[in-house]
Coordinates of C-alpha atoms and ligand atoms in Angstrom, one line a residue:
M1 CA 7.6 23.3 -24.0
R2 CA 10.4 24.7 -21.8
I3 CA 9.3 24.8 -18.2
K4 CA 12.4 25.2 -16.1
I5 CA 11.1 25.5 -12.5
R6 CA 14.2 25.6 -10.5
S7 CA 17.1 23.9 -12.4
P8 CA 18.6 27.3 -13.5
R9 CA 19.6 27.9 -9.9
W10 CA 21.8 24.8 -10.3
Y11 CA 22.9 24.9 -13.9
D12 CA 22.5 28.2 -15.7
G13 CA 24.8 31.2 -15.9
V14 CA 28.4 32.0 -15.3
D15 CA 28.1 31.1 -11.6
N16 CA 27.2 27.5 -12.5
A17 CA 29.9 26.9 -15.1
S18 CA 31.5 24.6 -12.7
H19 CA 28.3 22.5 -12.3
R20 CA 27.6 21.9 -16.0
P21 CA 30.7 19.7 -16.6
Y22 CA 29.1 17.1 -14.4
L23 CA 26.1 16.8 -16.7
R24 CA 28.2 17.2 -19.9
A25 CA 30.0 14.1 -18.6
V26 CA 26.8 12.1 -18.6
G27 CA 25.9 13.2 -22.1
F28 CA 24.3 16.6 -21.9
T29 CA 24.6 18.8 -25.0
E30 CA 24.5 22.6 -25.1
E31 CA 20.8 22.4 -26.0
D32 CA 20.0 20.1 -23.2
F33 CA 20.8 22.9 -20.7
S34 CA 17.9 24.9 -22.1
K35 CA 15.4 22.1 -21.3
P36 CA 13.6 21.1 -18.1
L37 CA 15.6 18.6 -16.1
V38 CA 13.3 15.7 -15.3
G39 CA 14.2 13.1 -12.7
V40 CA 13.1 9.5 -13.5
L41 CA 13.0 7.7 -10.3
A42 CA 13.2 3.9 -10.4
A43 CA 12.7 1.9 -7.3
W44 CA 14.9 -0.9 -8.6
S45 CA 16.3 -4.1 -7.3
E46 CA 17.1 -7.6 -8.4
L47 CA 16.5 -8.9 -4.8
G48 CA 13.0 -9.8 -5.8
P49 CA 10.7 -9.9 -8.9
C50 CA 8.6 -6.8 -8.0
N51 CA 11.0 -4.0 -9.2
Y52 CA 13.2 -6.2 -11.3
H53 CA 12.4 -4.4 -14.6
T54 CA 12.0 -0.8 -13.5
L55 CA 15.3 0.4 -15.0
E56 CA 13.9 -0.8 -18.4
L57 CA 10.7 1.2 -17.8
A58 CA 12.8 4.2 -16.9
R59 CA 14.3 4.1 -20.4
Y60 CA 10.8 4.3 -21.9
V61 CA 9.9 7.1 -19.5
K62 CA 12.9 9.1 -20.7
E63 CA 11.7 8.7 -24.3
G64 CA 8.4 10.3 -23.3
V65 CA 10.3 13.1 -21.5
K66 CA 12.4 13.7 -24.6
E67 CA 9.4 13.8 -26.9
A68 CA 7.8 16.4 -24.6
G69 CA 10.9 18.6 -24.7
G70 CA 12.7 17.7 -21.5
V71 CA 15.8 15.8 -20.5
G72 CA 15.3 12.8 -18.3
L73 CA 17.9 11.5 -16.0
A74 CA 17.3 8.2 -14.1
A75 CA 18.0 7.8 -10.4
P76 CA 17.3 4.8 -8.1
T77 CA 15.8 4.2 -4.8
I78 CA 15.7 1.1 -2.6
V79 CA 13.2 -1.8 -2.5
V80 CA 12.4 -4.0 0.5
N81 CA 10.5 -7.0 -0.8
D82 CA 7.7 -7.8 1.7
G83 CA 7.0 -11.3 0.6
I84 CA 10.5 -12.5 1.0
N85 CA 10.8 -10.9 4.5
M86 CA 7.5 -12.2 5.8
G87 CA 7.9 -13.8 9.2
T88 CA 11.6 -12.9 9.4
P89 CA 13.4 -10.1 11.3
G90 CA 13.8 -8.5 7.8
M91 CA 10.0 -7.6 7.9
R92 CA 10.9 -4.9 10.4
Y93 CA 12.5 -2.9 7.5
S94 CA 9.4 -3.1 5.3
L95 CA 7.3 -0.1 6.5
I96 CA 10.5 1.7 7.4
S97 CA 11.6 1.5 3.8
R98 CA 8.5 3.5 2.8
D99 CA 9.7 6.6 4.7
L100 CA 13.3 5.9 3.7
I101 CA 12.2 5.9 0.0
A102 CA 10.4 9.2 0.4
D103 CA 13.5 10.6 2.1
T104 CA 15.9 9.4 -0.6
I105 CA 13.7 11.0 -3.3
E106 CA 13.6 14.3 -1.4
A107 CA 17.4 14.2 -0.9
Q108 CA 18.3 13.3 -4.5
F109 CA 15.8 15.5 -6.3
N110 CA 16.1 18.5 -4.1
A111 CA 19.9 18.2 -4.1
H112 CA 20.1 18.2 -7.9
G113 CA 17.4 20.7 -8.7
V114 CA 15.1 18.7 -10.9
D115 CA 12.2 20.6 -12.4
A116 CA 9.7 17.7 -12.5
W117 CA 9.8 13.9 -12.0
I118 CA 8.3 10.5 -12.6
G119 CA 8.4 7.8 -10.0
I120 CA 8.3 4.2 -10.9
G121 CA 7.2 1.9 -8.1
G122 CA 6.4 -1.8 -7.7
C123 CA 6.6 -3.6 -4.4
D124 CA 4.4 -2.5 -1.6
K125 CA 6.3 0.3 0.1
T126 CA 7.9 1.8 -3.0
Q127 CA 4.5 3.1 -4.1
P128 CA 3.4 5.0 -1.0
G129 CA 7.0 6.1 -0.5
I130 CA 6.9 7.7 -4.0
M131 CA 3.5 9.2 -3.5
M132 CA 4.6 10.7 -0.1
A133 CA 7.6 12.2 -1.9
M134 CA 5.3 13.6 -4.6
A135 CA 3.3 15.4 -1.9
R136 CA 6.4 16.5 0.0
L137 CA 8.3 18.0 -2.9
D138 CA 5.2 19.4 -4.6
L139 CA 7.0 19.5 -8.0
P140 CA 5.1 18.4 -11.1
A141 CA 5.3 14.6 -10.9
V142 CA 3.6 11.5 -12.2
Y143 CA 3.5 8.0 -10.5
L144 CA 4.0 5.0 -12.7
Y145 CA 3.4 1.5 -11.5
G146 CA 5.8 -1.3 -12.5
G147 CA 2.9 -3.7 -12.9
T148 CA 1.8 -7.1 -11.6
A149 CA 3.4 -10.4 -12.3
E150 CA 1.3 -12.8 -14.3
A151 CA -0.6 -15.5 -12.4
G152 CA 0.6 -19.1 -12.4
W153 CA -1.4 -22.1 -13.3
L154 CA -1.7 -25.5 -11.7
G155 CA -3.9 -27.3 -14.1
E156 CA -7.1 -25.2 -14.2
R157 CA -6.3 -23.5 -11.0
E158 CA -5.0 -19.9 -11.2
L159 CA -2.2 -19.4 -8.7
T160 CA -0.9 -16.4 -6.9
I161 CA 1.7 -16.1 -4.2
E162 CA -1.1 -16.3 -1.7
D163 CA -1.4 -20.0 -2.6
A164 CA 2.3 -20.5 -1.7
F165 CA 1.9 -18.9 1.7
E166 CA -1.3 -20.9 2.5
A167 CA 0.1 -24.1 1.1
V168 CA 2.7 -23.9 3.9
G169 CA 0.0 -23.8 6.5
A170 CA -1.9 -26.6 4.7
H171 CA 1.2 -28.8 4.6
L172 CA 2.1 -28.1 8.3
S173 CA -1.4 -29.2 9.3
G174 CA -1.2 -32.3 7.1
K175 CA -3.7 -31.2 4.5
I176 CA -1.3 -31.5 1.5
T177 CA 1.9 -33.4 0.9
Q178 CA 5.4 -31.9 0.5
E179 CA 5.3 -32.7 -3.2
E180 CA 2.0 -30.7 -3.6
L181 CA 3.6 -27.9 -1.7
R182 CA 6.6 -28.0 -4.0
R183 CA 4.4 -27.8 -7.1
V184 CA 2.7 -24.7 -5.7
E185 CA 6.1 -23.2 -4.9
E186 CA 7.4 -23.8 -8.4
L187 CA 4.3 -22.5 -10.3
S188 CA 3.0 -19.6 -8.2
F189 CA 5.2 -16.8 -9.5
P190 CA 6.1 -17.3 -13.2
T191 CA 7.2 -13.8 -14.2
Y192 CA 8.7 -10.6 -12.8
G193 CA 6.3 -8.0 -11.5
T194 CA 4.4 -7.7 -8.2
C195 CA 2.3 -10.3 -6.3
Q196 CA -0.7 -11.0 -8.4
G197 CA -3.8 -10.6 -6.3
L198 CA -5.3 -7.4 -4.9
F199 CA -2.6 -7.4 -2.3
T200 CA -0.9 -4.3 -1.1
A201 CA 1.1 -3.5 -4.3
N202 CA -1.9 -3.9 -6.7
T203 CA -4.1 -2.1 -4.2
M204 CA -1.8 0.9 -4.1
A205 CA -1.6 1.0 -7.9
I206 CA -5.4 1.1 -8.2
L207 CA -5.5 3.8 -5.4
A208 CA -3.0 5.8 -7.4
E209 CA -5.5 6.1 -10.2
A210 CA -8.3 7.0 -7.8
L211 CA -6.1 9.6 -6.1
G212 CA -5.3 11.0 -9.5
V213 CA -1.5 10.7 -9.3
S214 CA -1.0 8.2 -12.1
L215 CA -2.5 8.0 -15.6
L216 CA -6.0 6.5 -15.9
G217 CA -5.7 2.9 -16.9
S218 CA -2.1 2.5 -16.0
A219 CA -2.5 0.3 -12.9
T220 CA -3.4 -3.1 -14.3
P221 CA -1.3 -3.9 -17.4
P222 CA 1.1 -6.7 -16.3
A223 CA 4.8 -5.9 -15.8
T224 CA 5.6 -7.9 -18.9
S225 CA 3.1 -6.2 -21.3
A226 CA 3.9 -3.8 -24.1
R227 CA 1.1 -1.6 -22.8
R228 CA 3.1 -1.0 -19.6
R229 CA 5.9 0.3 -21.7
A230 CA 3.5 2.6 -23.6
Y231 CA 2.2 3.9 -20.2
A232 CA 5.9 4.6 -19.3
V233 CA 6.3 6.8 -22.4
A234 CA 3.0 8.5 -21.7
S235 CA 3.9 9.1 -18.1
G236 CA 7.1 10.8 -19.2
R237 CA 5.1 13.1 -21.4
A238 CA 2.5 13.7 -18.8
A239 CA 5.0 15.0 -16.2
L240 CA 6.0 17.8 -18.5
R241 CA 2.4 18.5 -19.4
A242 CA 1.6 18.8 -15.7
A243 CA 4.6 21.3 -15.4
E244 CA 3.1 23.3 -18.3
L245 CA -0.3 23.4 -16.7
G246 CA 1.1 24.1 -13.2
V247 CA -0.5 20.9 -11.8
T248 CA 1.6 20.0 -8.8
P249 CA 0.8 17.0 -6.4
R250 CA -0.7 19.1 -3.7
K251 CA -3.3 20.4 -6.1
V252 CA -4.1 16.7 -6.8
I253 CA -3.8 15.1 -3.4
T254 CA -6.7 17.0 -1.8
Y255 CA -9.4 15.9 0.7
D256 CA -11.6 14.9 -2.2
A257 CA -8.9 12.8 -4.0
L258 CA -8.1 11.0 -0.7
Y259 CA -11.8 10.4 -0.2
N260 CA -12.0 8.9 -3.7
A261 CA -9.0 6.7 -2.9
A262 CA -10.6 5.5 0.4
V263 CA -13.9 4.7 -1.4
T264 CA -12.0 2.7 -4.0
L265 CA -10.1 0.9 -1.3
F266 CA -13.3 -0.2 0.4
A267 CA -15.1 -1.1 -2.8
T268 CA -12.3 -3.3 -3.9
A269 CA -11.7 -4.9 -0.5
G270 CA -8.1 -3.8 -0.9
S271 CA -5.2 -4.2 1.5
T272 CA -5.6 -2.7 5.0
N273 CA -2.2 -1.1 4.4
G274 CA -4.0 1.2 2.1
V275 CA -5.4 3.0 5.2
L276 CA -2.0 3.4 6.7
H277 CA -0.4 4.7 3.5
L278 CA -3.2 7.1 2.5
L279 CA -3.0 8.6 6.1
A280 CA 0.8 9.1 5.4
I281 CA 0.2 10.6 2.0
A282 CA -2.4 12.9 3.4
H283 CA 0.1 13.9 6.1
E284 CA 2.8 14.8 3.6
A285 CA 0.2 16.8 1.5
G286 CA -0.9 18.7 4.7
V287 CA -4.5 17.5 4.3
K288 CA -6.5 16.6 7.4
F289 CA -7.8 13.1 6.5
T290 CA -8.2 10.9 9.5
L291 CA -9.6 7.5 10.5
D292 CA -12.9 9.2 11.0
D293 CA -13.0 10.1 7.3
F294 CA -12.2 6.5 6.4
D295 CA -14.9 5.4 8.8
E296 CA -17.5 7.6 7.1
A297 CA -16.6 6.4 3.6
S298 CA -16.5 2.8 4.7
R299 CA -20.2 2.9 5.7
K300 CA -21.4 3.9 2.2
V301 CA -19.5 1.5 0.0
P302 CA -20.1 -2.2 -0.8
V303 CA -17.4 -4.5 -2.3
I304 CA -17.8 -4.7 -6.1
A305 CA -14.6 -6.5 -7.0
A306 CA -14.1 -10.2 -6.6
L307 CA -10.3 -10.0 -6.5
R308 CA -8.0 -12.1 -4.4
P309 CA -8.0 -12.4 -1.4
A310 CA -11.7 -11.4 -1.2
G311 CA -12.6 -13.2 -4.4
P312 CA -11.0 -15.7 -6.8
Y313 CA -9.5 -13.4 -9.4
A314 CA -6.1 -11.9 -10.0
M315 CA -5.0 -8.5 -11.3
Q316 CA -4.6 -9.7 -14.8
D317 CA -8.3 -10.7 -14.8
L318 CA -9.2 -7.2 -14.0
D319 CA -6.9 -5.9 -16.7
R320 CA -8.7 -8.0 -19.3
I321 CA -12.0 -6.3 -18.6
G322 CA -10.7 -2.7 -18.6
G323 CA -8.7 -2.3 -15.4
A324 CA -9.2 0.2 -12.6
P325 CA -11.2 2.7 -14.7
R326 CA -14.0 0.1 -14.9
I327 CA -14.2 0.1 -11.1
L328 CA -13.9 3.9 -10.8
K329 CA -16.6 4.5 -13.5
K330 CA -19.1 2.3 -11.5
L331 CA -18.3 4.2 -8.3
Y332 CA -18.6 7.5 -10.2
R333 CA -21.9 6.6 -11.8
A334 CA -23.2 5.6 -8.3
G335 CA -22.4 9.0 -7.0
L336 CA -19.7 7.6 -4.7
L337 CA -16.8 9.6 -6.0
R338 CA -16.0 13.3 -5.8
P339 CA -15.8 14.0 -9.5
E340 CA -14.1 17.5 -9.2
A341 CA -10.9 16.1 -7.8
L342 CA -8.1 17.1 -10.2
T343 CA -5.7 14.5 -11.6
V344 CA -2.1 14.7 -12.9
E345 CA -3.6 14.7 -16.4
G346 CA -4.8 18.2 -15.7
E347 CA -8.5 17.3 -15.7
P348 CA -10.9 16.3 -13.0
I349 CA -11.4 12.6 -12.5
G350 CA -15.1 12.8 -13.3
K351 CA -14.3 14.2 -16.7
L352 CA -11.8 11.5 -17.5
L353 CA -14.2 8.8 -16.4
E354 CA -17.0 10.4 -18.5
R355 CA -14.8 9.9 -21.6
W356 CA -13.5 6.5 -20.7
Q357 CA -15.3 3.6 -22.4
P358 CA -15.1 0.0 -21.1
P359 CA -13.9 -2.6 -23.6
A360 CA -16.6 -4.8 -25.0
V361 CA -15.7 -7.7 -22.7
P362 CA -18.1 -9.1 -20.1
E363 CA -17.2 -8.6 -16.5
A364 CA -17.4 -12.4 -16.0
G365 CA -17.8 -12.2 -12.2
V366 CA -14.7 -10.1 -11.7
L367 CA -16.7 -7.0 -11.1
Y368 CA -20.2 -6.3 -9.8
D369 CA -22.5 -3.3 -9.7
V370 CA -22.8 -1.0 -6.7
E371 CA -26.6 -1.9 -6.7
R372 CA -25.9 -5.6 -6.8
P373 CA -22.5 -5.9 -5.1
Y374 CA -20.2 -8.8 -4.5
K375 CA -20.5 -8.1 -0.8
P376 CA -23.0 -5.7 0.7
Y377 CA -20.5 -4.1 3.1
S378 CA -17.2 -2.4 2.7
G379 CA -14.0 -4.4 2.6
I380 CA -12.4 -2.7 5.6
R381 CA -13.9 -1.2 8.7
I382 CA -12.4 1.1 11.3
L383 CA -12.9 -0.1 14.9
R384 CA -12.6 1.7 18.2
G385 CA -13.2 0.6 21.8
N386 CA -11.4 0.1 25.0
L387 CA -8.9 -2.2 23.3
A388 CA -8.1 0.4 20.6
P389 CA -9.0 3.9 21.9
S390 CA -7.2 5.5 18.9
G391 CA -8.5 3.1 16.4
A392 CA -7.9 -0.2 14.6
V393 CA -8.5 -1.5 11.1
M394 CA -10.5 -4.7 10.4
K395 CA -10.3 -6.5 7.2
I396 CA -13.7 -7.9 6.4
G397 CA -13.8 -8.2 2.6
A398 CA -12.0 -11.5 2.7
T399 CA -14.1 -13.1 5.3
N400 CA -17.8 -13.8 5.9
A401 CA -17.7 -13.0 9.6
L402 CA -18.4 -9.4 10.6
K403 CA -18.6 -10.2 14.3
F404 CA -16.6 -12.5 16.5
E405 CA -16.3 -13.1 20.2
G406 CA -13.7 -15.3 21.8
R407 CA -11.0 -15.9 24.4
A408 CA -7.6 -14.3 24.1
R409 CA -4.4 -16.3 23.4
V410 CA -1.7 -13.7 23.9
Y411 CA 1.7 -13.7 22.3
D412 CA 4.5 -11.0 22.6
G413 CA 5.6 -11.2 19.0
E414 CA 4.6 -13.0 15.8
A415 CA 7.2 -15.9 16.0
D416 CA 5.6 -17.4 19.2
A417 CA 2.1 -17.1 17.6
F418 CA 3.3 -18.9 14.5
K419 CA 4.8 -21.7 16.6
A420 CA 1.5 -22.1 18.5
V421 CA -0.5 -22.3 15.3
A422 CA 1.9 -24.8 13.7
A423 CA 1.8 -26.9 16.9
G424 CA -2.0 -27.0 16.7
E425 CA -2.4 -25.1 20.0
I426 CA -4.9 -22.6 18.6
R427 CA -8.5 -23.7 18.8
P428 CA -11.8 -22.5 17.3
G429 CA -13.1 -19.6 19.4
N430 CA -9.6 -18.2 20.2
V431 CA -8.7 -14.6 19.5
V432 CA -4.9 -14.7 18.9
V433 CA -3.5 -11.4 20.2
I434 CA 0.0 -10.5 18.8
R435 CA 1.5 -7.4 20.4
Y436 CA 4.7 -5.5 20.7
E437 CA 4.7 -5.5 16.9
G438 CA 3.6 -1.9 16.5
P439 CA 5.4 1.1 14.8
K440 CA 7.7 1.7 17.8
G441 CA 7.6 -1.7 19.4
A442 CA 8.8 -4.1 16.7
P443 CA 9.7 -1.5 15.3
G444 CA 8.0 -1.1 11.9
M445 CA 4.7 -2.9 12.3
P446 CA 5.6 -6.2 10.6
E447 CA 3.0 -7.9 8.5
M448 CA 1.6 -11.1 9.8
L449 CA 1.0 -13.1 6.6
K450 CA 2.9 -16.1 7.8
V451 CA 0.8 -16.6 10.8
T452 CA -2.5 -15.5 9.2
A453 CA -1.9 -17.9 6.3
A454 CA -1.1 -20.6 8.7
I455 CA -4.4 -20.0 10.5
V456 CA -6.3 -20.2 7.2
G457 CA -4.2 -23.1 6.0
A458 CA -5.1 -25.0 9.2
G459 CA -8.8 -24.5 8.4
L460 CA -9.4 -22.0 11.2
G461 CA -10.0 -18.9 9.0
E462 CA -13.7 -18.5 10.1
S463 CA -13.3 -19.8 13.7
V464 CA -10.3 -17.9 14.9
A465 CA -9.7 -14.2 15.0
L466 CA -6.4 -12.3 15.2
V467 CA -5.9 -8.9 16.9
T468 CA -2.5 -7.1 16.6
D469 CA -0.7 -3.8 16.8
G470 CA 1.2 -4.9 13.7
R471 CA 0.0 -5.0 10.1
F472 CA -1.3 -7.5 7.7
S473 CA -0.2 -8.4 4.2
G474 CA -2.7 -7.6 1.5
A475 CA -2.8 -11.4 0.9
T476 CA -4.1 -11.9 4.5
R477 CA -7.6 -13.3 4.9
G478 CA -9.6 -14.4 7.9
I479 CA -11.0 -12.4 10.8
M480 CA -8.2 -9.9 11.2
V481 CA -7.9 -6.7 13.2
G482 CA -4.6 -4.8 12.9
H483 CA -3.1 -1.3 13.4
V484 CA -4.4 -1.4 17.0
A485 CA -3.5 2.1 18.5
P486 CA -2.0 2.9 20.8
E487 CA 0.3 0.0 20.5
A488 CA 1.6 -2.2 23.3
A489 CA 5.1 -0.7 23.4
V490 CA 3.7 2.7 24.4
G491 CA 1.3 1.3 27.0
G492 CA -1.9 0.9 24.8
P493 CA -4.6 -1.3 26.4
I494 CA -3.5 -4.2 24.1
A495 CA -0.5 -4.5 26.5
L496 CA -2.9 -5.4 29.3
V497 CA -4.7 -8.3 27.7
E498 CA -4.2 -11.7 29.4
D499 CA -4.8 -15.3 28.2
G500 CA -8.5 -16.1 28.6
D501 CA -9.9 -12.5 28.5
R502 CA -13.0 -12.2 26.4
I503 CA -12.6 -10.0 23.3
A504 CA -15.5 -8.8 21.1
I505 CA -15.0 -7.7 17.5
D506 CA -18.0 -6.0 15.8
G507 CA -17.3 -4.9 12.2
D508 CA -20.9 -3.7 12.0
A509 CA -20.8 -1.4 15.0
G510 CA -17.1 -0.5 14.6
L511 CA -16.2 -1.9 18.0
L512 CA -13.2 -3.7 19.5
K513 CA -14.0 -4.5 23.1
L514 CA -11.9 -6.1 25.8
D515 CA -14.4 -7.5 28.3
V516 CA -12.4 -6.8 31.4
P517 CA -13.6 -4.3 34.1
D518 CA -11.8 -0.9 34.2
E519 CA -10.6 -1.5 37.8
E520 CA -9.0 -4.7 36.7
L521 CA -7.3 -3.0 33.8
E522 CA -6.1 -0.3 36.1
R523 CA -4.6 -2.9 38.4
R524 CA -2.8 -4.6 35.5
R525 CA -1.6 -1.2 34.3
K526 CA 0.2 -0.6 37.7
S527 CA 2.3 -3.7 37.2
W528 CA 3.1 -2.9 33.5
S529 CA 6.3 -1.3 32.5
P530 CA 7.6 -0.3 29.0
P531 CA 9.8 -2.9 27.4
K532 CA 13.4 -2.3 26.6
P533 CA 13.7 -1.2 22.9
N534 CA 14.6 -4.1 20.6
Y535 CA 17.4 -2.1 19.0
A536 CA 19.9 0.2 20.6
G537 CA 21.4 1.6 17.4
G538 CA 21.1 1.8 13.6
L539 CA 18.1 2.5 11.4
L540 CA 15.6 0.5 13.5
A541 CA 16.5 2.5 16.6
K542 CA 16.3 5.8 14.7
Y543 CA 12.9 4.9 13.3
A544 CA 11.5 3.8 16.7
A545 CA 12.5 7.1 18.1
L546 CA 10.7 9.1 15.4
V547 CA 7.7 7.1 14.3
Q548 CA 4.1 8.1 15.2
Q549 CA 1.2 5.7 15.9
A550 CA -0.7 3.8 13.2
D551 CA -3.7 6.2 13.3
R552 CA -1.3 8.9 12.1
G553 CA 0.0 6.7 9.3
A554 CA 3.1 5.7 11.2
V555 CA 4.9 8.7 9.7
T556 CA 8.3 9.9 10.7
T557 CA 8.3 13.6 9.6
P558 CA 6.5 16.7 10.8
S559 CA 3.5 17.7 8.7
P560 CA 4.4 20.5 6.2
L561 CA 1.4 22.5 7.0
S562 CA 1.1 21.7 10.7
V563 CA -2.3 19.9 10.4
D564 CA -4.3 20.3 13.5
Y565 CA -5.9 16.9 14.4
Ligands
LIG601 FE1 6.6 -7.2 -3.8 FE2 4.4 -8.7 -3.1 S1 6.4 -9.0 -2.4 S2 4.5 -7.0 -4.4

């Protein structure tokens, strides 16, 4: 198979005789110049466990490329480790890194004329960044997940990193000793790979299968498993097969595929970040897929997976019973998926799922049926109302409370809110409002895991709600409303909330209401003025100048097909 889509413009003919020495210098033979040039993108870093091993996976991908008749060359992109940055100024770089990753891929692969590529992700933002680049470049491409870390064990108790975050809150509120906290710290992350629950990284890996951009079954094998390496080889082969078939990402990332991903997100009670990232991927693909589409899907789908934080199980438990295809097949059989959506494998997802057979292993409480679900409602709801005219995202899969009413305790930034929780100042019935943490304001919509874990750790998970224009970690649980749009920094109504205001959250009705008369809000608006930007220069200032609101996926580039919202 010799599909050279555009590399001849860079490397063939007399004109390019001066270009070829560069590739001869990295090992190209005469014959290699006649083969497709395949980029093997590894989001790689030793600054955390999530993408620690992706260079090794890249070697396996290159084997698959070679088997299929291409030449693979590896190239890196950056990783910002969300867990390490949680609650620090570093968190502001997390979402920003997603768009930066997409930009670095565009720059590298467009500059060097690759014909096709495989992107290896891991930590939260590397995955949507790669999928955004897939849509943006629209060259034959396959996404490969780096894989989850194995769960830890404390006696009989299965540990994930969520336990470490919540143990901090439990220790601060006197529920566990420092020694107990240290044991959790030592045991909660025993191998490289990503955070072990259905947090953002594992959510995005499962959504990649639902979206059709990665091989069916490739999301759940742990980072350390031999099966992951086998998927790496297969992904290398698949990219060239996609090239042969003319399957490019924009043929895959269609409205139907995005709908399938949204349904899967809701059925698994996945991370709220999934909404933001799918909006951004849709934007890059030029597909009009908005919060209204999420809203529609969310009303049809119950939660069928008991994965952390909504349930007790880790990604490796899902892997044992067949992985993401077992979830997708249930949704497909229940008529909740759009089966005609094409995948990178060159076949519609319905056809792949028809063929896929689950292993003869009982589901053991990890998965449920659509007819007898784990929870009768979707894991995430879209809210609107006078506090979020452009929308907000409520995480409900990991709580039992669909509705909440309480009095606002307002903080301009996460740090002050965390101090208040740690000092025991937050009481049952409070709605903690954390603002000026939006896409432009922070900038970069930091995740609030430190403060949400502290609320849960203090035993307030069912009696205190949190509303923010920032984001949540996938490990967050409790009554949480994020992505409030417009954000405070651009004058959204969240900027006008005062201590003691009554706020009503209704996941059933899709409502987020600030119980303050319009005239009073108007009076407050007159005395509001936009804050000075937090950063005058550098990447954070550049990002703040470009970024759009959360209901547009917080993207930083124009849509390729000028989608009319
Ligand atoms: Fe990388 Fe959790 S910090 S996946």
